[in-house]
């Protein structure tokens, strides 16, 4: 009985825990399917500077780099 009472709560994996505890910017961008490039549904390459940290965690089309990594 004691064991069944203690296990009533849902077990949360690390991803769920991060989301509940604030997560990070990558979680937010991924949850909203953020991407950059000349692809339907993605933002244009020149908008990446408006999304801090996005370059490290979302899909970015190779055309956005034009040989260099945007700052």
The first five atom37 places (N, CA, C, CB, O) and aatype in JSON, in Angstrom:
{
  "aatype": [20, 20, 20, 20, 20, 20, 20, 20, 20, 20, 20, 20, 20, 20, 20, 20, 20, 20, 20, 20, 20, 20, 20, 20, 20, 20, 20, 20, 20, 20, 20, 20, 20, 20, 20, 20, 20, 20, 20, 20, 20, 20, 20, 20, 20, 20, 20, 20, 20, 20, 20, 20, 20, 20, 20, 20, 20, 20, 20, 20, 20, 20, 20, 20, 20, 20, 20, 20, 20, 20, 20],
  "atom_mask": [
    [1, 1, 1, 1, 1],
    [1, 1, 1, 1, 1],
    [1, 1, 1, 1, 1],
    [1, 1, 1, 1, 1],
    [1, 1, 1, 1, 1],
    [1, 1, 1, 1, 1],
    [1, 1, 1, 1, 1],
    [1, 1, 1, 1, 1],
    [1, 1, 1, 1, 1],
    [1, 1, 1, 1, 1],
    [1, 1, 1, 1, 1],
    [1, 1, 1, 1, 1],
    [1, 1, 1, 1, 1],
    [1, 1, 1, 1, 1],
    [1, 1, 1, 1, 1],
    [1, 1, 1, 1, 1],
    [1, 1, 1, 1, 1],
    [1, 1, 1, 1, 1],
    [1, 1, 1, 1, 1],
    [1, 1, 1, 1, 1],
    [1, 1, 1, 1, 1],
    [1, 1, 1, 1, 1],
    [1, 1, 1, 1, 1],
    [1, 1, 1, 1, 1],
    [1, 1, 1, 1, 1],
    [1, 1, 1, 1, 1],
    [1, 1, 1, 1, 1],
    [1, 1, 1, 1, 1],
    [1, 1, 1, 1, 1],
    [1, 1, 1, 1, 1],
    [1, 1, 1, 1, 1],
    [1, 1, 1, 1, 1],
    [1, 1, 1, 1, 1],
    [1, 1, 1, 1, 1],
    [1, 1, 1, 1, 1],
    [1, 1, 1, 1, 1],
    [1, 1, 1, 1, 1],
    [1, 1, 1, 1, 1],
    [1, 1, 1, 1, 1],
    [1, 1, 1, 1, 1],
    [1, 1, 1, 1, 1],
    [1, 1, 1, 1, 1],
    [1, 1, 1, 1, 1],
    [1, 1, 1, 1, 1],
    [1, 1, 1, 1, 1],
    [1, 1, 1, 1, 1],
    [1, 1, 1, 1, 1],
    [1, 1, 1, 1, 1],
    [1, 1, 1, 1, 1],
    [1, 1, 1, 1, 1],
    [1, 1, 1, 1, 1],
    [1, 1, 1, 1, 1],
    [1, 1, 1, 1, 1],
    [1, 1, 1, 1, 1],
    [1, 1, 1, 1, 1],
    [1, 1, 1, 1, 1],
    [1, 1, 1, 1, 1],
    [1, 1, 1, 1, 1],
    [1, 1, 1, 1, 1],
    [1, 1, 1, 1, 1],
    [1, 1, 1, 1, 1],
    [1, 1, 1, 1, 1],
    [1, 1, 1, 1, 1],
    [1, 1, 1, 1, 1],
    [1, 1, 1, 1, 1],
    [1, 1, 1, 1, 1],
    [1, 1, 1, 1, 1],
    [1, 1, 1, 1, 1],
    [1, 1, 1, 1, 1],
    [1, 1, 1, 1, 1],
    [1, 1, 1, 1, 1]
  ],
  "atom_positions": [
    [[0.82, -1.2, 0.0], [0.0, 0.0, 0.0], [0.87, 1.26, 0.0], [-0.94, 0.0, 1.21], [0.65, 2.18, -0.79]],
    [[1.85, 1.29, 0.9], [2.72, 2.45, 0.98], [3.42, 2.7, -0.35], [3.76, 2.26, 2.09], [3.52, 3.85, -0.78]],
    [[3.9, 1.66, -1.01], [4.59, 1.79, -2.27], [3.65, 2.33, -3.35], [5.17, 0.43, -2.7], [4.08, 3.15, -4.16]],
    [[2.4, 1.9, -3.4], [1.46, 2.37, -4.41], [1.09, 3.83, -4.2], [0.19, 1.5, -4.41], [0.86, 4.56, -5.16]],
    [[1.02, 4.26, -2.96], [0.72, 5.66, -2.67], [1.88, 6.55, -3.11], [0.42, 5.86, -1.16], [1.66, 7.63, -3.65]],
    [[3.12, 6.11, -2.87], [4.28, 6.89, -3.22], [4.48, 7.0, -4.73], [5.5, 6.29, -2.59], [5.16, 7.92, -5.2]],
    [[3.91, 6.09, -5.49], [4.12, 6.12, -6.94], [2.92, 6.7, -7.7], [4.4, 4.72, -7.44], [2.77, 6.45, -8.89]],
    [[2.09, 7.47, -7.02], [0.93, 8.06, -7.69], [1.32, 9.16, -8.69], [-0.01, 8.64, -6.65], [0.65, 9.32, -9.71]],
    [[2.37, 9.89, -8.41], [2.78, 10.98, -9.29], [3.38, 10.47, -10.59], [3.78, 11.87, -8.59], [3.9, 9.36, -10.65]],
    [[3.31, 11.29, -11.62], [3.89, 10.94, -12.9], [5.4, 11.11, -12.84], [3.28, 11.79, -14.04], [5.89, 12.12, -12.33]],
    [[6.12, 10.16, -13.36], [7.57, 10.26, -13.44], [7.9, 11.13, -14.64], [8.24, 8.85, -13.55], [7.45, 10.87, -15.76]],
    [[8.69, 12.17, -14.41], [9.05, 13.09, -15.47], [10.47, 12.83, -15.95], [8.9, 14.54, -15.0], [11.38, 12.67, -15.15]],
    [[10.64, 12.8, -17.27], [12.0, 12.66, -17.78], [12.68, 14.03, -17.72], [11.99, 12.1, -19.24], [12.05, 15.03, -17.39]],
    [[13.97, 14.06, -18.04], [14.73, 15.31, -17.92], [14.18, 16.41, -18.81], [16.19, 15.06, -18.26], [14.2, 17.58, -18.43]],
    [[13.68, 16.07, -20.0], [13.12, 17.08, -20.9], [11.9, 17.73, -20.29], [12.76, 16.45, -22.26], [11.74, 18.95, -20.36]],
    [[11.03, 16.94, -19.68], [9.84, 17.49, -19.03], [10.22, 18.36, -17.84], [8.91, 16.36, -18.58], [9.63, 19.41, -17.63]],
    [[11.21, 17.92, -17.08], [11.65, 18.69, -15.93], [12.21, 20.04, -16.35], [12.7, 17.91, -15.14], [11.92, 21.06, -15.72]],
    [[13.01, 20.06, -17.42], [13.57, 21.33, -17.9], [12.46, 22.27, -18.34], [14.56, 21.08, -19.06], [12.5, 23.46, -18.05]],
    [[11.47, 21.72, -19.05], [10.39, 22.56, -19.54], [9.62, 23.17, -18.38], [9.44, 21.75, -20.44], [9.26, 24.35, -18.42]],
    [[9.36, 22.39, -17.35], [8.63, 22.88, -16.19], [9.46, 23.9, -15.42], [8.25, 21.72, -15.27], [8.92, 24.89, -14.93]],
    [[10.76, 23.67, -15.32], [11.64, 24.55, -14.56], [12.2, 25.71, -15.36], [12.76, 23.76, -13.99], [13.14, 26.36, -14.91]],
    [[11.66, 25.97, -16.5], [12.11, 27.1, -17.29], [12.87, 26.72, -18.53], [12.96, 27.98, -16.46], [12.92, 27.5, -19.49]],
    [[13.46, 25.54, -18.55], [14.16, 25.07, -19.73], [15.25, 26.02, -20.19], [13.2, 24.86, -20.84], [15.88, 26.69, -19.37]],
    [[15.47, 26.06, -21.49], [16.45, 26.98, -22.05], [15.95, 27.47, -23.39], [17.83, 26.3, -22.19], [14.9, 27.03, -23.86]],
    [[16.68, 28.35, -24.01], [16.24, 28.96, -25.25], [16.1, 27.92, -26.36], [17.21, 30.06, -25.67], [15.2, 28.03, -27.19]],
    [[16.97, 26.93, -26.4], [16.87, 25.9, -27.43], [15.57, 25.13, -27.33], [18.05, 24.94, -27.33], [14.94, 24.82, -28.34]],
    [[15.16, 24.81, -26.11], [13.89, 24.11, -25.93], [12.75, 24.93, -26.53], [13.63, 23.83, -24.44], [11.89, 24.38, -27.22]],
    [[12.75, 26.21, -26.27], [11.68, 27.08, -26.77], [11.69, 27.12, -28.29], [11.84, 28.51, -26.2], [10.65, 26.95, -28.92]],
    [[12.87, 27.33, -28.88], [12.96, 27.41, -30.33], [12.55, 26.11, -31.0], [14.37, 27.79, -30.75], [11.86, 26.11, -32.01]],
    [[12.98, 25.0, -30.43], [12.63, 23.69, -31.0], [11.14, 23.41, -30.86], [13.43, 22.58, -30.32], [10.51, 22.89, -31.78]],
    [[10.58, 23.76, -29.72], [9.14, 23.54, -29.51], [8.3, 24.32, -30.52], [8.74, 23.95, -28.09], [7.19, 23.92, -30.85]],
    [[8.85, 25.44, -31.0], [8.13, 26.27, -31.96], [8.61, 26.08, -33.4], [8.26, 27.73, -31.57], [8.31, 26.87, -34.28]],
    [[9.38, 25.0, -33.61], [9.86, 24.63, -34.95], [10.54, 25.77, -35.69], [8.71, 24.12, -35.78], [10.31, 25.98, -36.88]],
    [[11.37, 26.51, -34.99], [12.09, 27.63, -35.58], [13.17, 27.11, -36.52], [12.7, 28.52, -34.49], [13.93, 26.21, -36.17]],
    [[13.23, 27.68, -37.71], [14.29, 27.36, -38.67], [14.52, 28.57, -39.55], [13.91, 26.1, -39.53], [13.68, 29.47, -39.63]],
    [[15.66, 28.58, -40.21], [16.03, 29.72, -41.05], [16.48, 29.22, -42.41], [17.15, 30.56, -40.39], [17.14, 28.19, -42.52]],
    [[16.11, 29.95, -43.44], [16.57, 29.63, -44.78], [15.48, 29.83, -45.82], [17.06, 28.21, -44.84], [14.34, 30.13, -45.49]],
    [[15.86, 29.64, -47.09], [14.91, 29.8, -48.19], [14.05, 28.55, -48.35], [15.66, 30.09, -49.5], [14.0, 27.94, -49.42]],
    [[13.38, 28.19, -47.27], [12.56, 26.98, -47.24], [11.17, 27.38, -46.74], [13.21, 25.87, -46.33], [11.06, 28.14, -45.77]],
    [[10.11, 26.89, -47.38], [8.76, 27.23, -46.9], [8.59, 26.89, -45.41], [7.69, 26.49, -47.73], [8.93, 25.78, -44.98]],
    [[8.08, 27.82, -44.66], [7.86, 27.63, -43.23], [9.0, 28.11, -42.35], [7.62, 26.2, -42.96], [8.85, 28.19, -41.13]],
    [[10.13, 28.44, -42.95], [11.29, 28.94, -42.18], [11.38, 30.46, -42.32], [12.61, 28.27, -42.66], [10.89, 31.04, -43.29]],
    [[12.03, 31.08, -41.34], [12.27, 32.52, -41.39], [13.43, 32.79, -42.34], [12.58, 33.08, -39.98], [14.26, 31.92, -42.59]],
    [[13.48, 34.01, -42.87], [14.58, 34.35, -43.77], [15.89, 34.41, -42.99], [14.31, 35.7, -44.48], [15.9, 34.66, -41.78]],
    [[16.98, 34.18, -43.69], [18.31, 34.14, -43.06], [18.65, 35.41, -42.29], [19.38, 33.91, -44.13], [19.29, 35.34, -41.24]],
    [[18.22, 36.54, -42.79], [18.6, 37.81, -42.15], [17.9, 38.05, -40.81], [18.3, 38.96, -43.08], [18.19, 39.03, -40.13]],
    [[16.99, 37.18, -40.43], [16.29, 37.35, -39.16], [16.94, 36.61, -38.0], [14.87, 36.89, -39.31], [16.51, 36.73, -36.86]],
    [[17.98, 35.84, -38.28], [18.59, 35.03, -37.23], [19.15, 35.88, -36.08], [19.7, 34.18, -37.81], [19.16, 35.42, -34.94]],
    [[19.6, 37.09, -36.37], [20.15, 37.93, -35.3], [19.09, 38.34, -34.28], [20.79, 39.18, -35.9], [19.43, 38.79, -33.19]],
    [[17.81, 38.2, -34.62], [16.72, 38.53, -33.7], [16.42, 37.41, -32.71], [15.48, 38.87, -34.49], [15.57, 37.57, -31.84]],
    [[17.11, 36.27, -32.85], [16.85, 35.11, -32.02], [18.16, 34.67, -31.34], [16.25, 33.95, -32.86], [18.88, 33.83, -31.88]],
    [[18.46, 35.23, -30.18], [19.72, 34.93, -29.49], [19.9, 33.43, -29.23], [19.78, 35.69, -28.16], [19.0, 32.77, -28.71]],
    [[21.05, 32.92, -29.6], [21.37, 31.52, -29.35], [20.8, 30.54, -30.36], [20.89, 31.14, -28.02], [21.12, 29.36, -30.31]],
    [[19.98, 31.01, -31.29], [19.34, 30.11, -32.24], [20.35, 29.39, -33.12], [18.37, 30.88, -33.11], [20.14, 28.23, -33.49]],
    [[21.43, 30.06, -33.46], [22.41, 29.46, -34.36], [23.01, 28.18, -33.79], [23.53, 30.46, -34.66], [23.5, 27.34, -34.54]],
    [[22.96, 28.02, -32.49], [23.53, 26.84, -31.84], [22.55, 25.69, -31.68], [24.05, 27.21, -30.51], [22.95, 24.6, -31.26]],
    [[21.26, 25.91, -32.03], [20.32, 24.84, -31.69], [19.16, 24.62, -32.66], [19.78, 25.11, -30.37], [18.3, 23.78, -32.38]],
    [[19.1, 25.32, -33.77], [17.98, 25.1, -34.69], [18.5, 24.8, -36.09], [17.04, 26.33, -34.72], [19.7, 24.94, -36.37]],
    [[17.6, 24.39, -36.97], [17.98, 24.1, -38.34], [18.21, 25.4, -39.1], [16.89, 23.26, -39.04], [17.38, 26.31, -39.09]],
    [[19.35, 25.47, -39.77], [19.71, 26.65, -40.55], [20.18, 26.17, -41.91], [20.81, 27.51, -39.83], [21.1, 25.36, -42.0]],
    [[19.56, 26.66, -42.95], [19.91, 26.27, -44.31], [21.32, 26.75, -44.64], [18.89, 26.83, -45.33], [21.73, 27.82, -44.18]],
    [[22.04, 25.98, -45.42], [23.43, 26.34, -45.75], [23.52, 27.67, -46.48], [24.06, 25.25, -46.6], [24.55, 28.34, -46.39]],
    [[22.49, 28.09, -47.21], [22.51, 29.38, -47.88], [22.64, 30.54, -46.9], [21.25, 29.56, -48.71], [23.12, 31.61, -47.28]],
    [[22.24, 30.36, -45.67], [22.33, 31.41, -44.66], [23.77, 31.72, -44.3], [21.56, 31.03, -43.42], [24.07, 32.84, -43.9]],
    [[24.65, 30.76, -44.43], [26.04, 30.96, -44.02], [26.87, 31.65, -45.09], [26.66, 29.63, -43.68], [27.78, 32.41, -44.75]],
    [[26.6, 31.4, -46.33], [27.36, 32.01, -47.44], [28.86, 31.97, -47.18], [26.91, 33.45, -47.65], [29.57, 32.94, -47.46]],
    [[29.34, 30.86, -46.67], [30.77, 30.69, -46.44], [31.25, 31.14, -45.08], [31.51, 31.41, -47.46], [32.38, 30.82, -44.7]],
    [[30.43, 31.88, -44.34], [30.81, 32.32, -43.0], [29.68, 32.08, -42.04], [31.2, 33.81, -42.99], [28.52, 32.01, -42.44]],
    [[30.0, 31.96, -40.79], [28.97, 31.79, -39.76], [28.54, 33.16, -39.3], [29.49, 30.93, -38.56], [29.38, 33.97, -38.91]],
    [[27.21, 33.44, -39.33], [26.73, 34.75, -38.87], [27.04, 34.96, -37.4], [25.22, 34.89, -39.11], [27.09, 34.0, -36.63]],
    [[27.25, 36.2, -37.02], [27.54, 36.5, -35.61], [26.29, 36.97, -34.9], [28.63, 37.56, -35.49], [26.34, 37.27, -33.7]]
  ]
}
